CSV table of C-alpha atoms in Angstrom, one decimal:
chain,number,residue,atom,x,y,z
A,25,UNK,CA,-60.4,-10.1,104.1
A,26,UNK,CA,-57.7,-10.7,101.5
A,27,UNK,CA,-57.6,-8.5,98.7
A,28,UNK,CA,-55.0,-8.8,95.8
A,29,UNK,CA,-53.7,-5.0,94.7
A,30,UNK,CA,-52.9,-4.7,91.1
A,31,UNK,CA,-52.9,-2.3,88.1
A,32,UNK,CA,-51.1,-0.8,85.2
A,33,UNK,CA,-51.5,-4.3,83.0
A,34,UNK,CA,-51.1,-1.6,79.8
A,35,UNK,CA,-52.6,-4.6,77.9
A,36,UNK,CA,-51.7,-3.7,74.2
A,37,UNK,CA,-48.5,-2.3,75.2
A,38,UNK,CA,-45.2,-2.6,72.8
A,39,UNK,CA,-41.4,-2.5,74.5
A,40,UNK,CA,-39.1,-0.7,71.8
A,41,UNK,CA,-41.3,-2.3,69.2
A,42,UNK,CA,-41.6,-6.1,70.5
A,43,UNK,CA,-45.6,-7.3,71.2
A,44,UNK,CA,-46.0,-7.8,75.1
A,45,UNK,CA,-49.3,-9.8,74.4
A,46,UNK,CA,-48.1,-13.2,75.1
A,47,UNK,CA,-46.1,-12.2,78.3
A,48,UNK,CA,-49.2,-10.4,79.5
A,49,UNK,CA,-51.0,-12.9,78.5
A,50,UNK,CA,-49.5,-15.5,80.5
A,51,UNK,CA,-49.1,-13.0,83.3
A,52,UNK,CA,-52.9,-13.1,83.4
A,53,UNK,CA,-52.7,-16.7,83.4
A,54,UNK,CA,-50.6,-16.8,86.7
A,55,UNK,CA,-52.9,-13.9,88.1
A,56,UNK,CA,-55.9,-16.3,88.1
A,57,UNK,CA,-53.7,-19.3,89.9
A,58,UNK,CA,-52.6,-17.0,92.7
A,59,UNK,CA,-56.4,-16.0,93.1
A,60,UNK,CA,-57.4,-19.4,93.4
A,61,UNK,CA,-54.2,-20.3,95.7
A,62,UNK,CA,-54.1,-17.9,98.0
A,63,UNK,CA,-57.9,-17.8,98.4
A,64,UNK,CA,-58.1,-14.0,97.8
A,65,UNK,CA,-61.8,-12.6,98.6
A,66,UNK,CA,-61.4,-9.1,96.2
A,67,UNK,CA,-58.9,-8.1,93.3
A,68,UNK,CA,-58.9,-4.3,92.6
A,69,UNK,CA,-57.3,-2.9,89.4
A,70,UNK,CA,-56.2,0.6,90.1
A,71,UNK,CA,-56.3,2.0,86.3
A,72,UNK,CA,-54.3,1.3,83.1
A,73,UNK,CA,-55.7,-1.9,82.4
A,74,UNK,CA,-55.1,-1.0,78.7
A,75,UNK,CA,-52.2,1.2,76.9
A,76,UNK,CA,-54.4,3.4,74.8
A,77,UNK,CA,-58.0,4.7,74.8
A,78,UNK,CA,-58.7,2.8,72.3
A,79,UNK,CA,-57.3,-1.4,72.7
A,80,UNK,CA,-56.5,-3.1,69.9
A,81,UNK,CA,-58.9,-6.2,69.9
A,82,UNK,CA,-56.2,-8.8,71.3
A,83,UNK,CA,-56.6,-6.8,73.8
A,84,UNK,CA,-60.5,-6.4,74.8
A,85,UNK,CA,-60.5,-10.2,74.4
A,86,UNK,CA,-57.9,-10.6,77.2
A,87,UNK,CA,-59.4,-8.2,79.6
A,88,UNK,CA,-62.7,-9.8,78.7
A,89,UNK,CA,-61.2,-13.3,79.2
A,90,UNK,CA,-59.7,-12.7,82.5
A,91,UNK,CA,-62.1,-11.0,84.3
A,92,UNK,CA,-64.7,-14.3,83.6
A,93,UNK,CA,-61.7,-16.3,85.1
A,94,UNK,CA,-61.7,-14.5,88.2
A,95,UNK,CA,-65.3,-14.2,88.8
A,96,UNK,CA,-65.6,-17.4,89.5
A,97,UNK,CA,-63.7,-17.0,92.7
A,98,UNK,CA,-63.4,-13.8,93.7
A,99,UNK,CA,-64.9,-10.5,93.4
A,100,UNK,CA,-63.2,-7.8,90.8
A,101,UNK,CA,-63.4,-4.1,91.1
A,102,UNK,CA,-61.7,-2.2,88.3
A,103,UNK,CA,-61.1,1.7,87.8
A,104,UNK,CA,-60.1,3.2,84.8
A,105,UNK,CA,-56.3,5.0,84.3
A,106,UNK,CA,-55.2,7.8,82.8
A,107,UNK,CA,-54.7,5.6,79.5
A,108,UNK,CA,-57.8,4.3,79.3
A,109,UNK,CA,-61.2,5.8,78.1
A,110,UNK,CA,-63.6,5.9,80.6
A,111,UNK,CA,-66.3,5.6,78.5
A,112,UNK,CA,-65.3,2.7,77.0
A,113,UNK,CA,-63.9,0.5,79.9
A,114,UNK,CA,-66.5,1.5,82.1
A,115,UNK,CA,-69.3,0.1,78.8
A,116,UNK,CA,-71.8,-2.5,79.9
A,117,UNK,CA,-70.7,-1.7,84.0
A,118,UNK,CA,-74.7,-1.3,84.5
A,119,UNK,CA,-75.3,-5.0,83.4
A,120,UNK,CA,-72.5,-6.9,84.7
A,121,UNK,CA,-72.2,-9.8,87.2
A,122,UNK,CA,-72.2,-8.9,90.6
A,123,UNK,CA,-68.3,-10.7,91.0
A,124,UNK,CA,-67.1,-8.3,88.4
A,125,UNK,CA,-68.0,-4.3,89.2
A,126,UNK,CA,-66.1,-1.3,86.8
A,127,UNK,CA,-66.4,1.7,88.7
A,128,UNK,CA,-65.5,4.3,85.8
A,129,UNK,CA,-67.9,7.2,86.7
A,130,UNK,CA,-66.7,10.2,88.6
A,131,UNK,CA,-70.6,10.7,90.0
A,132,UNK,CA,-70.6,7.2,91.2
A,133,UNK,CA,-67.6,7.9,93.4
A,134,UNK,CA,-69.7,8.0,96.8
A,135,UNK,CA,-71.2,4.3,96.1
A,136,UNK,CA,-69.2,1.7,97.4
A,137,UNK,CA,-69.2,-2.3,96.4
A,138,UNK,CA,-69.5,-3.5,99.1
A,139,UNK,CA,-68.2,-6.8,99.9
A,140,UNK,CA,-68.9,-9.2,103.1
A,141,UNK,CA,-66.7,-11.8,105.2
A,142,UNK,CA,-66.9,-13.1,108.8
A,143,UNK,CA,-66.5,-9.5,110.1
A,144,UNK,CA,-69.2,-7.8,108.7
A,145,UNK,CA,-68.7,-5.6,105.1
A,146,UNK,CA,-66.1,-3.8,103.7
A,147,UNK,CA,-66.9,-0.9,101.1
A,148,UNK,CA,-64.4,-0.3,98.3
A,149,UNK,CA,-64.4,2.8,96.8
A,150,UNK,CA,-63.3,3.3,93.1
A,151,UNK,CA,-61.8,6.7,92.0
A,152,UNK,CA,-60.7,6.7,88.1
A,153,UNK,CA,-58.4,8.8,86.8
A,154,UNK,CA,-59.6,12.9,87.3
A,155,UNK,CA,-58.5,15.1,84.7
A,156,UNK,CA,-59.0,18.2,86.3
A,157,UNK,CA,-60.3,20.2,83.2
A,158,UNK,CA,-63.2,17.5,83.0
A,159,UNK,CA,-64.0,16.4,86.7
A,160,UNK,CA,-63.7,20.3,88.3
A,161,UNK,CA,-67.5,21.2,87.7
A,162,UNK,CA,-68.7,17.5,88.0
A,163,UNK,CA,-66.9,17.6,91.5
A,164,UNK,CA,-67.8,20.9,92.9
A,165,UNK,CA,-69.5,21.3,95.9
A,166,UNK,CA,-71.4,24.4,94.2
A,167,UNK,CA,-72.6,24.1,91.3
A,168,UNK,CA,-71.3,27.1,89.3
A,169,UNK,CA,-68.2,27.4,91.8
A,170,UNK,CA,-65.6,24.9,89.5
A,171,UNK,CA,-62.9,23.5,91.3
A,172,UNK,CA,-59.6,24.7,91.3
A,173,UNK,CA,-57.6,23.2,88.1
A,174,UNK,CA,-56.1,20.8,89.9
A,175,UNK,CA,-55.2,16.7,90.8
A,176,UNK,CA,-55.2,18.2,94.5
A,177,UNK,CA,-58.4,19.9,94.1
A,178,UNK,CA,-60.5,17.4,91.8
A,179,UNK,CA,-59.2,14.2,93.9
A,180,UNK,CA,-59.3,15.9,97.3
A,181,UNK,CA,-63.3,16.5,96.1
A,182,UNK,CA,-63.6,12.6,95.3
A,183,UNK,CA,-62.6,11.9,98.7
A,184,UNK,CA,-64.6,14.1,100.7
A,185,UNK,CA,-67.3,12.5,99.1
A,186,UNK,CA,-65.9,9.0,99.9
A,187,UNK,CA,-65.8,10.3,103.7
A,188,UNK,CA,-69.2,11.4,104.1
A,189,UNK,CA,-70.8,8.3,102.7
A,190,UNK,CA,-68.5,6.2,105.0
A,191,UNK,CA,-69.4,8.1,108.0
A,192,UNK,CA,-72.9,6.9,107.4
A,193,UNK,CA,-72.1,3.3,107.5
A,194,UNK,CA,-70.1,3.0,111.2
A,195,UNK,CA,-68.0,0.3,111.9
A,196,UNK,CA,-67.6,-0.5,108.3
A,197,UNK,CA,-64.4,-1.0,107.0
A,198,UNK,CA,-62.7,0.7,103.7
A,199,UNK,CA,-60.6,0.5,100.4
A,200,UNK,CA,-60.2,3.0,98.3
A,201,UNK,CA,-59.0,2.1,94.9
A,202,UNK,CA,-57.4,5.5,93.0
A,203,UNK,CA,-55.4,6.3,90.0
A,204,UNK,CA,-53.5,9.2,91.2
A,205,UNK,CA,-49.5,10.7,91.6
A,206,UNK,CA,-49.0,10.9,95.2
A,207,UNK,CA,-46.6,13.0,96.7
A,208,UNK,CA,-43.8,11.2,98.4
A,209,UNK,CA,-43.1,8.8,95.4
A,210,UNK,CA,-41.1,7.4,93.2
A,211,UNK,CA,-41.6,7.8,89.5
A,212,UNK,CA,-40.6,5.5,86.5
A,213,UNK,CA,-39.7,6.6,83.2
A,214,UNK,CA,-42.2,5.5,81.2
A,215,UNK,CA,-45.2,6.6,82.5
A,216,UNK,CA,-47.3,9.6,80.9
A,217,UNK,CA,-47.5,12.7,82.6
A,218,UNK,CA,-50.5,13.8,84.1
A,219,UNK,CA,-49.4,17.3,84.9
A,220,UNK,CA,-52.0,20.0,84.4
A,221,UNK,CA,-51.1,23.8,85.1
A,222,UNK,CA,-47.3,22.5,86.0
A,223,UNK,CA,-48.5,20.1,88.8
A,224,UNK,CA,-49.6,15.9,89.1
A,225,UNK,CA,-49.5,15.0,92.6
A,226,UNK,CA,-51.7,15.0,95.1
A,227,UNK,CA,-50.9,14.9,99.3
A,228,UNK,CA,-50.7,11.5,100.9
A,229,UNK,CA,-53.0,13.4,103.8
A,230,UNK,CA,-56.2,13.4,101.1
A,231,UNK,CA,-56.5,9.8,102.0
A,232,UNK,CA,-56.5,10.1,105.6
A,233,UNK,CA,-59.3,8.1,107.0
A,234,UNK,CA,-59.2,5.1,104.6
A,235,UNK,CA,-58.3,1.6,105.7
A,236,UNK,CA,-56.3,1.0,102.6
A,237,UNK,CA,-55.5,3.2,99.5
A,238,UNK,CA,-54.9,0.6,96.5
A,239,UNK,CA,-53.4,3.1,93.8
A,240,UNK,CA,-52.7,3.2,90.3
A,241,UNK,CA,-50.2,4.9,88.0
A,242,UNK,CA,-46.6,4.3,89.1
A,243,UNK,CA,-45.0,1.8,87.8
A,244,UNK,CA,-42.6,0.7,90.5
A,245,UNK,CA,-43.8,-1.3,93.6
A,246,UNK,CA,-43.7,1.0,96.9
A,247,UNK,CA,-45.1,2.4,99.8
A,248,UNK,CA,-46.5,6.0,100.0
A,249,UNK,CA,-44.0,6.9,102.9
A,250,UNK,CA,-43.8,4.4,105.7
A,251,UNK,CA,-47.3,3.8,105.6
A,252,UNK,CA,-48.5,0.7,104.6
A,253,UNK,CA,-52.1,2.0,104.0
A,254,UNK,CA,-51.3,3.5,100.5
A,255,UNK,CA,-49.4,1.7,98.6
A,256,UNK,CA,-48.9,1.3,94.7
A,257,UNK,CA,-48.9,-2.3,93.0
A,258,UNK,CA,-46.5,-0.9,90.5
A,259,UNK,CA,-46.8,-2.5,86.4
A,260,UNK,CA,-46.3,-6.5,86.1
A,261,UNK,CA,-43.6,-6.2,83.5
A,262,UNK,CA,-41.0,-3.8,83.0
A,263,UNK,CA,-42.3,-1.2,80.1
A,264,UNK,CA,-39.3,0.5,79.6
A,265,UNK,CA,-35.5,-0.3,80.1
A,266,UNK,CA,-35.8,2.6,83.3
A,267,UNK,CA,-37.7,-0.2,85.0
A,268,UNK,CA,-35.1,-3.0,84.6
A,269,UNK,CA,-34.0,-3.1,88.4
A,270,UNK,CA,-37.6,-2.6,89.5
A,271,UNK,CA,-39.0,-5.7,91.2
A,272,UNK,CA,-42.0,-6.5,89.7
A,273,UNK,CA,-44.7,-7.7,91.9
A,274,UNK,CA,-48.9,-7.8,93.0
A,275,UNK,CA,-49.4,-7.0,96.6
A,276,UNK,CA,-51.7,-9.2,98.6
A,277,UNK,CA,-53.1,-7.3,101.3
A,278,UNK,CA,-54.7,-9.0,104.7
A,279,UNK,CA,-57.3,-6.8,106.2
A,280,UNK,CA,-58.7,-7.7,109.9
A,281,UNK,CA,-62.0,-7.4,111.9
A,282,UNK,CA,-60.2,-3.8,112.8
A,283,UNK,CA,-59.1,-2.6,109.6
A,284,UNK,CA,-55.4,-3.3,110.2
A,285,UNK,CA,-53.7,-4.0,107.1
A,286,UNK,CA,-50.5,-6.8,106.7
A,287,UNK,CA,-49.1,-6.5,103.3
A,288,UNK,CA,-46.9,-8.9,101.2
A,289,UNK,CA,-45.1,-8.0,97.9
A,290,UNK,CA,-45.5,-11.5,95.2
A,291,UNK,CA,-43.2,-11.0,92.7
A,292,UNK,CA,-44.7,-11.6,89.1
A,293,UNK,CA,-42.6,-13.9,86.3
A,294,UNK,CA,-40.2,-12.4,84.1
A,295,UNK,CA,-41.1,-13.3,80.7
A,296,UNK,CA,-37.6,-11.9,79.5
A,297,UNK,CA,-35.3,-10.0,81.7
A,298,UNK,CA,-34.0,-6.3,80.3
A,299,UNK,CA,-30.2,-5.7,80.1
A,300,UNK,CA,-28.0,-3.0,79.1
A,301,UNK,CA,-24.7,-3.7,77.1
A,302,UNK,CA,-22.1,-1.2,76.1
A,303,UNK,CA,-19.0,-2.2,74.4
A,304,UNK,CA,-16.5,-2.5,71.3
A,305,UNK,CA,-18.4,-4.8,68.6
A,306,UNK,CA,-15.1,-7.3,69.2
A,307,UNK,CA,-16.1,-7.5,72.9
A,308,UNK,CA,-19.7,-8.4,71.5
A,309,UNK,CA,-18.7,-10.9,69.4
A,310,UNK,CA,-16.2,-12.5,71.9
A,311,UNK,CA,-18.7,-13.8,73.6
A,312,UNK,CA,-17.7,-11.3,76.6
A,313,UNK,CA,-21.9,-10.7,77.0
A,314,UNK,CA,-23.0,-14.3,76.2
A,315,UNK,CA,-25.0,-14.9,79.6
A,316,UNK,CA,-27.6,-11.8,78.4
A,317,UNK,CA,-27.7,-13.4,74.6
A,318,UNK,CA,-31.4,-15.0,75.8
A,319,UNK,CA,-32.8,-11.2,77.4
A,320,UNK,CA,-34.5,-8.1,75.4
A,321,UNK,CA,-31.2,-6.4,75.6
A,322,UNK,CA,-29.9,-2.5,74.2
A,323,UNK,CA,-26.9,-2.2,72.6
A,324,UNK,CA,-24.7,0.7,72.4
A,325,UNK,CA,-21.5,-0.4,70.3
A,326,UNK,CA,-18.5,2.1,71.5
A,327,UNK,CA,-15.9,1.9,68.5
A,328,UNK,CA,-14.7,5.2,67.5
A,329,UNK,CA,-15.6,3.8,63.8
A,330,UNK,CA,-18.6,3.0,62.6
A,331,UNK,CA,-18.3,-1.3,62.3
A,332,UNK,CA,-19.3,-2.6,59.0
A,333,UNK,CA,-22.6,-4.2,59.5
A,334,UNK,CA,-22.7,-3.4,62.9
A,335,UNK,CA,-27.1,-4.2,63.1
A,336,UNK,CA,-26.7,-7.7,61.6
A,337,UNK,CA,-23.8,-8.1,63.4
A,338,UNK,CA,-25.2,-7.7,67.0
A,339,UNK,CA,-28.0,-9.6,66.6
A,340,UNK,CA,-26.2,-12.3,65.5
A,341,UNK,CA,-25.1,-12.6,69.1
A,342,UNK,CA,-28.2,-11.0,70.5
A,343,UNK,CA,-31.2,-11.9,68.4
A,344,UNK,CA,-33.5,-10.6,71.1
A,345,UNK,CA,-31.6,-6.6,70.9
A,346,UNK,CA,-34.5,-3.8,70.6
A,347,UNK,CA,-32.2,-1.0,70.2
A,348,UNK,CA,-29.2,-0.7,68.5
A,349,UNK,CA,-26.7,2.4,68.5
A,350,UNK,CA,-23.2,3.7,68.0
A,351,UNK,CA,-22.0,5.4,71.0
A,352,UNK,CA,-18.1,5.8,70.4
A,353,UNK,CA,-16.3,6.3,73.5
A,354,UNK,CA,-14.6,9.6,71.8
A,355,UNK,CA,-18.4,11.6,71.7
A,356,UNK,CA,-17.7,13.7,74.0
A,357,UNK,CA,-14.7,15.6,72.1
A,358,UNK,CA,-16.2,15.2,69.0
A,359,UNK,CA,-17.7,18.8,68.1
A,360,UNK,CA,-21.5,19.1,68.2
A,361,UNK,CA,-23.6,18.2,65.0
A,362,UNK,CA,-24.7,21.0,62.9
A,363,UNK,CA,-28.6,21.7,62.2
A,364,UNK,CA,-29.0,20.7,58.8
A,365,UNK,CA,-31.6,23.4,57.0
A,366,UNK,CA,-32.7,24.5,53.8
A,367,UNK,CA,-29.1,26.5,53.2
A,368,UNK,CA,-26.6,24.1,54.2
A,369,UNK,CA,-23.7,23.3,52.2
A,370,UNK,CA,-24.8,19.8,51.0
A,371,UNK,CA,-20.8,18.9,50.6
A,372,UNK,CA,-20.2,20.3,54.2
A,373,UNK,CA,-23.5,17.7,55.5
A,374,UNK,CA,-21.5,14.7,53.7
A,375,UNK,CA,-18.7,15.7,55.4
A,376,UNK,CA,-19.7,15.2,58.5
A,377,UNK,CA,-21.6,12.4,58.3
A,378,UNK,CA,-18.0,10.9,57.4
A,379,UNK,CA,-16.7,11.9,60.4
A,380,UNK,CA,-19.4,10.9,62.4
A,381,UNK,CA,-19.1,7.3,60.6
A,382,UNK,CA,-15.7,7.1,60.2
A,383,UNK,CA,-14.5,9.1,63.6
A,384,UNK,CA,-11.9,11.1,61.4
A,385,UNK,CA,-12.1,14.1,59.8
A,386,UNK,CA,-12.2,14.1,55.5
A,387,UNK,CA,-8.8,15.7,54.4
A,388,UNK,CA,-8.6,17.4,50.6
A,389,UNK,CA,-8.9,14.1,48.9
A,390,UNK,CA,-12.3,13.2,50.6
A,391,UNK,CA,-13.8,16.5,50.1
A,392,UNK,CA,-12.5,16.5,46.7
A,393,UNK,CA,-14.4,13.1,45.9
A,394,UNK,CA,-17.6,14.2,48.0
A,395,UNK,CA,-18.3,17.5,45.8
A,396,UNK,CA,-17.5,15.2,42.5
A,397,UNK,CA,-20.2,13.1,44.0
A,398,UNK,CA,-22.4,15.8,44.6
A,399,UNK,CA,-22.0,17.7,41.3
A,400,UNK,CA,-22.4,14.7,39.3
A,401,UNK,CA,-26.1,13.9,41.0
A,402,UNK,CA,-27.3,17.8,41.2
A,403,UNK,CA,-26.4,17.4,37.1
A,404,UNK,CA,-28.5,14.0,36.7
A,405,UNK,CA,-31.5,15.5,38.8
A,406,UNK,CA,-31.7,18.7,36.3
A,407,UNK,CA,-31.4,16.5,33.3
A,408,UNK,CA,-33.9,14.6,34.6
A,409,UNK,CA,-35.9,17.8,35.2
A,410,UNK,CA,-35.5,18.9,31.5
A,411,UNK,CA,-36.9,15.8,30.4
């Protein structure tokens, strides 16, 4: 059987403020033609299809869109992430075609879809995202007797169940499809913690047993260990500038009459690549950084003085810069900003915002003009006052 391993689409997701819709959009697009290419039998989503519980509308209609595309090829199972609502992901689950199953219910996690080719059926298991404090009574093995407060606890629960239906179908094969932190991996930057009581993961070994783990939550492509049985898809695009090296890619998993898994890493476009610049705003504007002028780009602009205009000016050259900041190469020796409160010296705040700006320190003169400037708008804010 060939399955395709993805996840963590965060459809609806923003980078620094710039709309991802298109470029997930059109990552969708290529999804669909590698279904239909590489003649893939079962897609599994392992969680985070959207950003937020609740999707802008863009959103739904995409999700919506592409899982009609891929029914008509393939079978789709889908679990919910730690992003998504359940409740709302999982809606209409009950009535949906066949081809296209959401398994979003923690007391559904014992009944596999089970999915047929020449070797006889293959039962995928779907276990959503378990937030201990909610799943720890749902999961217990006695009632009254809640779990411990725990992702170990609460997923290790899931998959006991998992086991014990499985034992009952012999010589059936297995895919379990989790959104989960497994320990032994590498996290990204911009993924939300799931820690509850001061620990997220969960041992590798809770697995043991399964043909092939397809999990959900990190963003960055990689094996759970050596093993090629767990693995995580990672994110299709890069969703924060931590990710920028990170390979994107789906994983396209071969699984034969004994269960033995081959896997291979497709890397997904690039909409826009993610760069870093640092340098003086003459360097900028040289041209030095012209190969990254067509990339989503940061900026940090490292002139001991603040440059006039310094915004407009870099996205002159860089019109596609999300984040723009003075880092002058002198930080480090420049004494550490004061708290402003309630009680500070209003003349002493100015006063360091003009060396922060200017990267000298005001002499008499300054300080002279900055309390003038001061006095003369506390007086026009009390006459105002009087009025």
């Amino acid at each position: 059987m060939r399955i395709l391993h993805t996840g963590d689409w965060h459809l609806g997701r923003t980078l620094l403020g710039a709309d991802l819709l298109a470029h997930q959009s059109a990552f969708l697009d290529w999804l669909v033609e590698q279904v239909r290419a590489r003649a893939v039998d079962l897609v599994v989503v392992a969680g985070d299809v959207y950003d937020r519980a609740v999707p802008p509308v863009d959103a739904v209609r995409m999700l919506s869109r592409v899982l009609e595309r891929l029914a008509e090829t393939t079978t789709v199972v889908v679990t919910p992430g730690n992003h998504d609502s359940a409740a709302r992901l999982g809606f209409g689950a009950g009535v949906m075609d066949a081809r296209v199953r959401i398994l979003a219910e923690p007391a559904g996690i014992a009944t596999p879809v089970l999915v047929d080719d020449a070797h006889g059926p293959v039962a995928v298991y779907g276990i959503p995202y378990l937030h201990p404090d909610l799943t720890r009574y749902a999961l217990a093995a006695v009632p009254d007797e809640p779990l411990a407060r725990s992702h170990q606890a609460v997923v290790g629960a899931a998959m006991d169940r998992v086991r014990a239906d499985l034992a009952g179908r012999p010589g059936t094969r297995s895919v379990v499809v989790a959104h989960a932190f497994v320990g032994g991996t590498e996290p990204s930057d911009s993924e939300q913690d799931i820690r509850v009581g001061g620990v997220d993961r969960v041992a590798r070994s809770v697995f043991d047993g399964i043909d092939y783990v397809a999990l959900g939550h990190l963003h960055g492509p990689q094996r759970v260990g050596d093993d090629d049985r767990l693995r995580y898809a990672g994110s299709p695009l890069a969703f924060s500038f931590g990710e920028r090296h990170q390979r994107k890619s789906v994983t396209v998993v071969d699984l034969d009459d004994a269960g033995r898994v081959t896997a291979e890493l497709v890397p997904t476009p690039v909409p826009r690549r993610l760069v870093d610049v640092r340098a003086t705003i003459d360097e900028i504007e040289s041209g030095a950084h012209q190969a990254a002028t067509d990339a989503w780009v940061r900026v940090a602009v490292t002139d001991i003085v603040h440059p006039e205009r310094m915004y407009a000016r870099v996205k002159d050259r860089f019109p596609f810069a999300l984040a723009v900041t003075h880092e002058p190469t002198d930080r480090g020796e420049r004494a550490a900003a004061r708290a402003v409160t309630a009680t500070s010296d209003p003349v002493e705040v100015a006063a360091d915002f003009v060396s922060f700006a200017t990267g000298t320190t005001p002499d008499d003169a300054d300080r002279a003009i900055l309390t003038e400037a001061y006095e003369a708008a506390a007086a026009a804010l009390q006459r105002e006052g009087d009025r």
